[in-house]
Amino acid sequence: MELYRNIIEELKTWKRNPGRKPLILKGARQTGKTWILEYFGRTEFKYTVKFNFDKDHSIHEIFEMTKEPSRIISQLSLLTDYPILPNETLLIFDEIQECNSALNSLKYFYEDSPEYVVVAAGSLLGVALTKGESFPVGKVDFLDLYPLTFKEFLKTANEKLYNYLEELSEISALPQFITDRLSELYQQYLVIGGMPAVINSFLENKGMEKVKKEQQAILNAYILDFSKHAENKDIPRIIHIWNSISSQLAKENRKFVYKMVKPGARARDYEDALLWLESAGLIYRVFCTTKPFLPLKAYDDLSAFKVYLSDVGLLRELSGLPPEAIFLGNETYTEFKGAVAENYVLQSLAPQYDILPRYWTSLGKAEVDFIIQSDSDIIPVEVKAQTRLGGKSLSVYDATYHPVCKLRYSLNNLKQDGTLINIPLYLADWTRKIISFIS
């Protein structure tokens, strides 16, 4: 079964742009970067040529010997059976972070040979780019690839339901037979998450054990990346942080606490390790905002933040949460249920907004799960894992800042009550669209 990926449309837009630059596709390991670029090449170009800098180190020499695109193309042409032609061949540089000279060459492709269509990708490209020596700013375009969203999973698994939701035009309750099916698919997504190999195993009915094995293989690959690519001093710190994420999120107050990483741990000793995980696309760091004003990131309290995983399915497997706890429910699965729902909502909001959400607290009186910057509006967000509501945090925020609207995600139906919009969790990927319906 071929997975639907929305980023294909963004790649087509990039291709049509007359002022396009070489493109860098960023994303965590196993999110499907290589597959997407090869699919893009097959469907949009006459030829596709791929060079992998991790598998074939002999390619490095070409880029270390010259910076001229014409000479690079001439030599690369000797290594492929397909022609490398301006505008007709998609030239893929895979695992480009393994060759700094190749990264640097993108500048010269833009300046001297823009007629060649060049895309680059790599599992740890975000980490490589933090070093600041790869290429000048402004010479490349960027796209971020995330795990499949619930919306992408839904289009692959049940296109009729997906099309129904795409046609929503107002805030009104959905029929129960629709909500029942969407709730079931939402639970499935919490278990499997959005990693392509995992979703394929699930949709091909290979069984939950195969799903778990795929997730464990990805988690093991991440651990190997820590050991292979991080600075020696940071490796144990990265592992300590990684292993503490589940317990950090299990707290009622999910603020990241260094002493839960390791007794006596200090912030300055772990900042590089956190940045590595963040740059690798494995975690989200959600900062507390001191004031929910524009621009949102200008009011970050850098000492207060929460850490979530980039994929809710991997969070479930990393935490050792059995799939049946989500499918069937369990009396002991109550506190962590909220953390899973929050991780899911954040994973949904991140691709929709340019600014990553923040969270807000009020002197211990209230805490709003997320704050989003939607165009020129600052909107508070509350996440409830089930249908039971309650809590006063949104009311405290409303009385203080009077936002244009407030969002509550839960398993209740789509509904507007004054400025409060209840969005079913399975509609989180349609948040921007739903906000546009507010009158």
JSON list of N, CA and C in Angstrom, two decimals, residues 65-111:
[
{"chain": "A", "resi": 65, "resn": "MET", "atom": "N", "xyz": [37.72, 17.72, -4.51]},
{"chain": "A", "resi": 65, "resn": "MET", "atom": "CA", "xyz": [38.67, 18.14, -5.54]},
{"chain": "A", "resi": 65, "resn": "MET", "atom": "C", "xyz": [38.25, 19.42, -6.27]},
{"chain": "A", "resi": 66, "resn": "THR", "atom": "N", "xyz": [36.93, 19.66, -6.35]},
{"chain": "A", "resi": 66, "resn": "THR", "atom": "CA", "xyz": [36.46, 20.82, -7.11]},
{"chain": "A", "resi": 66, "resn": "THR", "atom": "C", "xyz": [35.17, 21.37, -6.52]},
{"chain": "A", "resi": 67, "resn": "LYS", "atom": "N", "xyz": [34.95, 22.66, -6.76]},
{"chain": "A", "resi": 67, "resn": "LYS", "atom": "CA", "xyz": [33.70, 23.29, -6.35]},
{"chain": "A", "resi": 67, "resn": "LYS", "atom": "C", "xyz": [32.86, 23.69, -7.56]},
{"chain": "A", "resi": 68, "resn": "GLU", "atom": "N", "xyz": [33.35, 23.44, -8.75]},
{"chain": "A", "resi": 68, "resn": "GLU", "atom": "CA", "xyz": [32.63, 23.83, -9.97]},
{"chain": "A", "resi": 68, "resn": "GLU", "atom": "C", "xyz": [31.55, 22.80, -10.30]},
{"chain": "A", "resi": 69, "resn": "PRO", "atom": "N", "xyz": [30.28, 23.21, -10.34]},
{"chain": "A", "resi": 69, "resn": "PRO", "atom": "CA", "xyz": [29.19, 22.27, -10.64]},
{"chain": "A", "resi": 69, "resn": "PRO", "atom": "C", "xyz": [29.38, 21.53, -11.96]},
{"chain": "A", "resi": 70, "resn": "SER", "atom": "N", "xyz": [29.90, 22.21, -12.98]},
{"chain": "A", "resi": 70, "resn": "SER", "atom": "CA", "xyz": [30.06, 21.55, -14.28]},
{"chain": "A", "resi": 70, "resn": "SER", "atom": "C", "xyz": [31.02, 20.37, -14.18]},
{"chain": "A", "resi": 71, "resn": "ARG", "atom": "N", "xyz": [32.10, 20.53, -13.43]},
{"chain": "A", "resi": 71, "resn": "ARG", "atom": "CA", "xyz": [33.06, 19.44, -13.26]},
{"chain": "A", "resi": 71, "resn": "ARG", "atom": "C", "xyz": [32.47, 18.34, -12.36]},
{"chain": "A", "resi": 72, "resn": "ILE", "atom": "N", "xyz": [31.74, 18.74, -11.34]},
{"chain": "A", "resi": 72, "resn": "ILE", "atom": "CA", "xyz": [31.09, 17.76, -10.47]},
{"chain": "A", "resi": 72, "resn": "ILE", "atom": "C", "xyz": [30.12, 16.90, -11.27]},
{"chain": "A", "resi": 73, "resn": "ILE", "atom": "N", "xyz": [29.28, 17.54, -12.09]},
{"chain": "A", "resi": 73, "resn": "ILE", "atom": "CA", "xyz": [28.31, 16.82, -12.91]},
{"chain": "A", "resi": 73, "resn": "ILE", "atom": "C", "xyz": [29.02, 15.89, -13.89]},
{"chain": "A", "resi": 74, "resn": "SER", "atom": "N", "xyz": [30.08, 16.38, -14.49]},
{"chain": "A", "resi": 74, "resn": "SER", "atom": "CA", "xyz": [30.82, 15.57, -15.46]},
{"chain": "A", "resi": 74, "resn": "SER", "atom": "C", "xyz": [31.36, 14.28, -14.82]},
{"chain": "A", "resi": 75, "resn": "GLN", "atom": "N", "xyz": [31.88, 14.41, -13.60]},
{"chain": "A", "resi": 75, "resn": "GLN", "atom": "CA", "xyz": [32.45, 13.24, -12.94]},
{"chain": "A", "resi": 75, "resn": "GLN", "atom": "C", "xyz": [31.37, 12.32, -12.36]},
{"chain": "A", "resi": 76, "resn": "LEU", "atom": "N", "xyz": [30.30, 12.90, -11.85]},
{"chain": "A", "resi": 76, "resn": "LEU", "atom": "CA", "xyz": [29.20, 12.08, -11.35]},
{"chain": "A", "resi": 76, "resn": "LEU", "atom": "C", "xyz": [28.55, 11.29, -12.48]},
{"chain": "A", "resi": 77, "resn": "SER", "atom": "N", "xyz": [28.53, 11.85, -13.66]},
{"chain": "A", "resi": 77, "resn": "SER", "atom": "CA", "xyz": [27.91, 11.18, -14.81]},
{"chain": "A", "resi": 77, "resn": "SER", "atom": "C", "xyz": [28.60, 9.86, -15.13]},
{"chain": "A", "resi": 78, "resn": "LEU", "atom": "N", "xyz": [29.87, 9.76, -14.77]},
{"chain": "A", "resi": 78, "resn": "LEU", "atom": "CA", "xyz": [30.59, 8.52, -15.03]},
{"chain": "A", "resi": 78, "resn": "LEU", "atom": "C", "xyz": [30.17, 7.38, -14.09]},
{"chain": "A", "resi": 79, "resn": "LEU", "atom": "N", "xyz": [29.43, 7.74, -13.03]},
{"chain": "A", "resi": 79, "resn": "LEU", "atom": "CA", "xyz": [29.06, 6.76, -12.01]},
{"chain": "A", "resi": 79, "resn": "LEU", "atom": "C", "xyz": [27.60, 6.33, -12.11]},
{"chain": "A", "resi": 80, "resn": "THR", "atom": "N", "xyz": [26.90, 6.76, -13.16]},
{"chain": "A", "resi": 80, "resn": "THR", "atom": "CA", "xyz": [25.49, 6.42, -13.30]},
{"chain": "A", "resi": 80, "resn": "THR", "atom": "C", "xyz": [25.15, 6.06, -14.73]},
{"chain": "A", "resi": 81, "resn": "ASP", "atom": "N", "xyz": [24.11, 5.27, -14.89]},
{"chain": "A", "resi": 81, "resn": "ASP", "atom": "CA", "xyz": [23.67, 4.87, -16.23]},
{"chain": "A", "resi": 81, "resn": "ASP", "atom": "C", "xyz": [22.70, 5.89, -16.84]},
{"chain": "A", "resi": 82, "resn": "TYR", "atom": "N", "xyz": [22.29, 6.85, -16.05]},
{"chain": "A", "resi": 82, "resn": "TYR", "atom": "CA", "xyz": [21.31, 7.82, -16.54]},
{"chain": "A", "resi": 82, "resn": "TYR", "atom": "C", "xyz": [21.97, 9.18, -16.76]},
{"chain": "A", "resi": 83, "resn": "PRO", "atom": "N", "xyz": [21.50, 9.94, -17.74]},
{"chain": "A", "resi": 83, "resn": "PRO", "atom": "CA", "xyz": [22.08, 11.27, -17.98]},
{"chain": "A", "resi": 83, "resn": "PRO", "atom": "C", "xyz": [21.67, 12.26, -16.90]},
{"chain": "A", "resi": 84, "resn": "ILE", "atom": "N", "xyz": [22.53, 13.19, -16.59]},
{"chain": "A", "resi": 84, "resn": "ILE", "atom": "CA", "xyz": [22.22, 14.27, -15.65]},
{"chain": "A", "resi": 84, "resn": "ILE", "atom": "C", "xyz": [22.02, 15.53, -16.48]},
{"chain": "A", "resi": 85, "resn": "LEU", "atom": "N", "xyz": [20.76, 15.85, -16.74]},
{"chain": "A", "resi": 85, "resn": "LEU", "atom": "CA", "xyz": [20.41, 16.92, -17.67]},
{"chain": "A", "resi": 85, "resn": "LEU", "atom": "C", "xyz": [19.74, 18.07, -16.93]},
{"chain": "A", "resi": 86, "resn": "PRO", "atom": "N", "xyz": [20.00, 19.30, -17.34]},
{"chain": "A", "resi": 86, "resn": "PRO", "atom": "CA", "xyz": [19.33, 20.46, -16.72]},
{"chain": "A", "resi": 86, "resn": "PRO", "atom": "C", "xyz": [17.82, 20.32, -16.81]},
{"chain": "A", "resi": 87, "resn": "ASN", "atom": "N", "xyz": [17.15, 20.50, -15.69]},
{"chain": "A", "resi": 87, "resn": "ASN", "atom": "CA", "xyz": [15.69, 20.54, -15.57]},
{"chain": "A", "resi": 87, "resn": "ASN", "atom": "C", "xyz": [14.99, 19.20, -15.87]},
{"chain": "A", "resi": 88, "resn": "GLU", "atom": "N", "xyz": [15.71, 18.20, -16.35]},
{"chain": "A", "resi": 88, "resn": "GLU", "atom": "CA", "xyz": [15.08, 16.92, -16.68]},
{"chain": "A", "resi": 88, "resn": "GLU", "atom": "C", "xyz": [15.48, 15.79, -15.73]},
{"chain": "A", "resi": 89, "resn": "THR", "atom": "N", "xyz": [16.57, 15.99, -15.01]},
{"chain": "A", "resi": 89, "resn": "THR", "atom": "CA", "xyz": [17.06, 14.96, -14.09]},
{"chain": "A", "resi": 89, "resn": "THR", "atom": "C", "xyz": [16.98, 15.49, -12.66]},
{"chain": "A", "resi": 90, "resn": "LEU", "atom": "N", "xyz": [16.40, 14.69, -11.76]},
{"chain": "A", "resi": 90, "resn": "LEU", "atom": "CA", "xyz": [16.44, 15.03, -10.35]},
{"chain": "A", "resi": 90, "resn": "LEU", "atom": "C", "xyz": [17.70, 14.42, -9.77]},
{"chain": "A", "resi": 91, "resn": "LEU", "atom": "N", "xyz": [18.56, 15.27, -9.23]},
{"chain": "A", "resi": 91, "resn": "LEU", "atom": "CA", "xyz": [19.84, 14.84, -8.67]},
{"chain": "A", "resi": 91, "resn": "LEU", "atom": "C", "xyz": [19.72, 14.79, -7.15]},
{"chain": "A", "resi": 92, "resn": "ILE", "atom": "N", "xyz": [19.75, 13.58, -6.59]},
{"chain": "A", "resi": 92, "resn": "ILE", "atom": "CA", "xyz": [19.56, 13.38, -5.15]},
{"chain": "A", "resi": 92, "resn": "ILE", "atom": "C", "xyz": [20.90, 13.13, -4.47]},
{"chain": "A", "resi": 93, "resn": "PHE", "atom": "N", "xyz": [21.23, 13.96, -3.50]},
{"chain": "A", "resi": 93, "resn": "PHE", "atom": "CA", "xyz": [22.40, 13.74, -2.65]},
{"chain": "A", "resi": 93, "resn": "PHE", "atom": "C", "xyz": [21.89, 13.23, -1.30]},
{"chain": "A", "resi": 94, "resn": "ASP", "atom": "N", "xyz": [22.02, 11.91, -1.08]},
{"chain": "A", "resi": 94, "resn": "ASP", "atom": "CA", "xyz": [21.48, 11.29, 0.13]},
{"chain": "A", "resi": 94, "resn": "ASP", "atom": "C", "xyz": [22.56, 11.17, 1.20]},
{"chain": "A", "resi": 95, "resn": "GLU", "atom": "N", "xyz": [22.15, 11.31, 2.46]},
{"chain": "A", "resi": 95, "resn": "GLU", "atom": "CA", "xyz": [23.08, 11.30, 3.61]},
{"chain": "A", "resi": 95, "resn": "GLU", "atom": "C", "xyz": [24.21, 12.31, 3.38]},
{"chain": "A", "resi": 96, "resn": "ILE", "atom": "N", "xyz": [23.83, 13.49, 2.93]},
{"chain": "A", "resi": 96, "resn": "ILE", "atom": "CA", "xyz": [24.82, 14.51, 2.54]},
{"chain": "A", "resi": 96, "resn": "ILE", "atom": "C", "xyz": [25.59, 15.04, 3.74]},
{"chain": "A", "resi": 97, "resn": "GLN", "atom": "N", "xyz": [25.05, 14.85, 4.95]},
{"chain": "A", "resi": 97, "resn": "GLN", "atom": "CA", "xyz": [25.77, 15.34, 6.14]},
{"chain": "A", "resi": 97, "resn": "GLN", "atom": "C", "xyz": [27.11, 14.63, 6.33]},
{"chain": "A", "resi": 98, "resn": "GLU", "atom": "N", "xyz": [27.31, 13.50, 5.63]},
{"chain": "A", "resi": 98, "resn": "GLU", "atom": "CA", "xyz": [28.57, 12.77, 5.74]},
{"chain": "A", "resi": 98, "resn": "GLU", "atom": "C", "xyz": [29.69, 13.43, 4.95]},
{"chain": "A", "resi": 99, "resn": "CYS", "atom": "N", "xyz": [29.37, 14.42, 4.13]},
{"chain": "A", "resi": 99, "resn": "CYS", "atom": "CA", "xyz": [30.40, 15.07, 3.28]},
{"chain": "A", "resi": 99, "resn": "CYS", "atom": "C", "xyz": [30.18, 16.57, 3.31]},
{"chain": "A", "resi": 100, "resn": "ASN", "atom": "N", "xyz": [30.98, 17.26, 4.11]},
{"chain": "A", "resi": 100, "resn": "ASN", "atom": "CA", "xyz": [30.82, 18.71, 4.25]},
{"chain": "A", "resi": 100, "resn": "ASN", "atom": "C", "xyz": [31.07, 19.43, 2.93]},
{"chain": "A", "resi": 101, "resn": "SER", "atom": "N", "xyz": [31.97, 18.91, 2.11]},
{"chain": "A", "resi": 101, "resn": "SER", "atom": "CA", "xyz": [32.25, 19.54, 0.81]},
{"chain": "A", "resi": 101, "resn": "SER", "atom": "C", "xyz": [31.04, 19.48, -0.10]},
{"chain": "A", "resi": 102, "resn": "ALA", "atom": "N", "xyz": [30.28, 18.39, -0.01]},
{"chain": "A", "resi": 102, "resn": "ALA", "atom": "CA", "xyz": [29.06, 18.28, -0.82]},
{"chain": "A", "resi": 102, "resn": "ALA", "atom": "C", "xyz": [28.01, 19.28, -0.35]},
{"chain": "A", "resi": 103, "resn": "LEU", "atom": "N", "xyz": [27.88, 19.43, 0.96]},
{"chain": "A", "resi": 103, "resn": "LEU", "atom": "CA", "xyz": [26.97, 20.43, 1.49]},
{"chain": "A", "resi": 103, "resn": "LEU", "atom": "C", "xyz": [27.35, 21.82, 0.99]},
{"chain": "A", "resi": 104, "resn": "ASN", "atom": "N", "xyz": [28.63, 22.10, 1.03]},
{"chain": "A", "resi": 104, "resn": "ASN", "atom": "CA", "xyz": [29.13, 23.40, 0.59]},
{"chain": "A", "resi": 104, "resn": "ASN", "atom": "C", "xyz": [28.91, 23.63, -0.89]},
{"chain": "A", "resi": 105, "resn": "SER", "atom": "N", "xyz": [28.90, 22.53, -1.67]},
{"chain": "A", "resi": 105, "resn": "SER", "atom": "CA", "xyz": [28.74, 22.66, -3.13]},
{"chain": "A", "resi": 105, "resn": "SER", "atom": "C", "xyz": [27.36, 23.19, -3.51]},
{"chain": "A", "resi": 106, "resn": "LEU", "atom": "N", "xyz": [26.37, 23.04, -2.63]},
{"chain": "A", "resi": 106, "resn": "LEU", "atom": "CA", "xyz": [25.03, 23.51, -2.96]},
{"chain": "A", "resi": 106, "resn": "LEU", "atom": "C", "xyz": [25.01, 25.01, -3.24]},
{"chain": "A", "resi": 107, "resn": "LYS", "atom": "N", "xyz": [25.89, 25.73, -2.56]},
{"chain": "A", "resi": 107, "resn": "LYS", "atom": "CA", "xyz": [26.02, 27.17, -2.81]},
{"chain": "A", "resi": 107, "resn": "LYS", "atom": "C", "xyz": [26.38, 27.43, -4.26]},
{"chain": "A", "resi": 108, "resn": "TYR", "atom": "N", "xyz": [27.29, 26.65, -4.82]},
{"chain": "A", "resi": 108, "resn": "TYR", "atom": "CA", "xyz": [27.78, 26.88, -6.18]},
{"chain": "A", "resi": 108, "resn": "TYR", "atom": "C", "xyz": [26.79, 26.38, -7.23]},
{"chain": "A", "resi": 109, "resn": "PHE", "atom": "N", "xyz": [26.02, 25.34, -6.89]},
{"chain": "A", "resi": 109, "resn": "PHE", "atom": "CA", "xyz": [24.94, 24.94, -7.79]},
{"chain": "A", "resi": 109, "resn": "PHE", "atom": "C", "xyz": [23.92, 26.07, -7.92]},
{"chain": "A", "resi": 110, "resn": "TYR", "atom": "N", "xyz": [23.64, 26.76, -6.82]},
{"chain": "A", "resi": 110, "resn": "TYR", "atom": "CA", "xyz": [22.69, 27.87, -6.87]},
{"chain": "A", "resi": 110, "resn": "TYR", "atom": "C", "xyz": [23.25, 29.05, -7.65]},
{"chain": "A", "resi": 111, "resn": "GLU", "atom": "N", "xyz": [24.49, 29.39, -7.38]},
{"chain": "A", "resi": 111, "resn": "GLU", "atom": "CA", "xyz": [25.07, 30.60, -8.00]},
{"chain": "A", "resi": 111, "resn": "GLU", "atom": "C", "xyz": [25.47, 30.39, -9.45]}
]
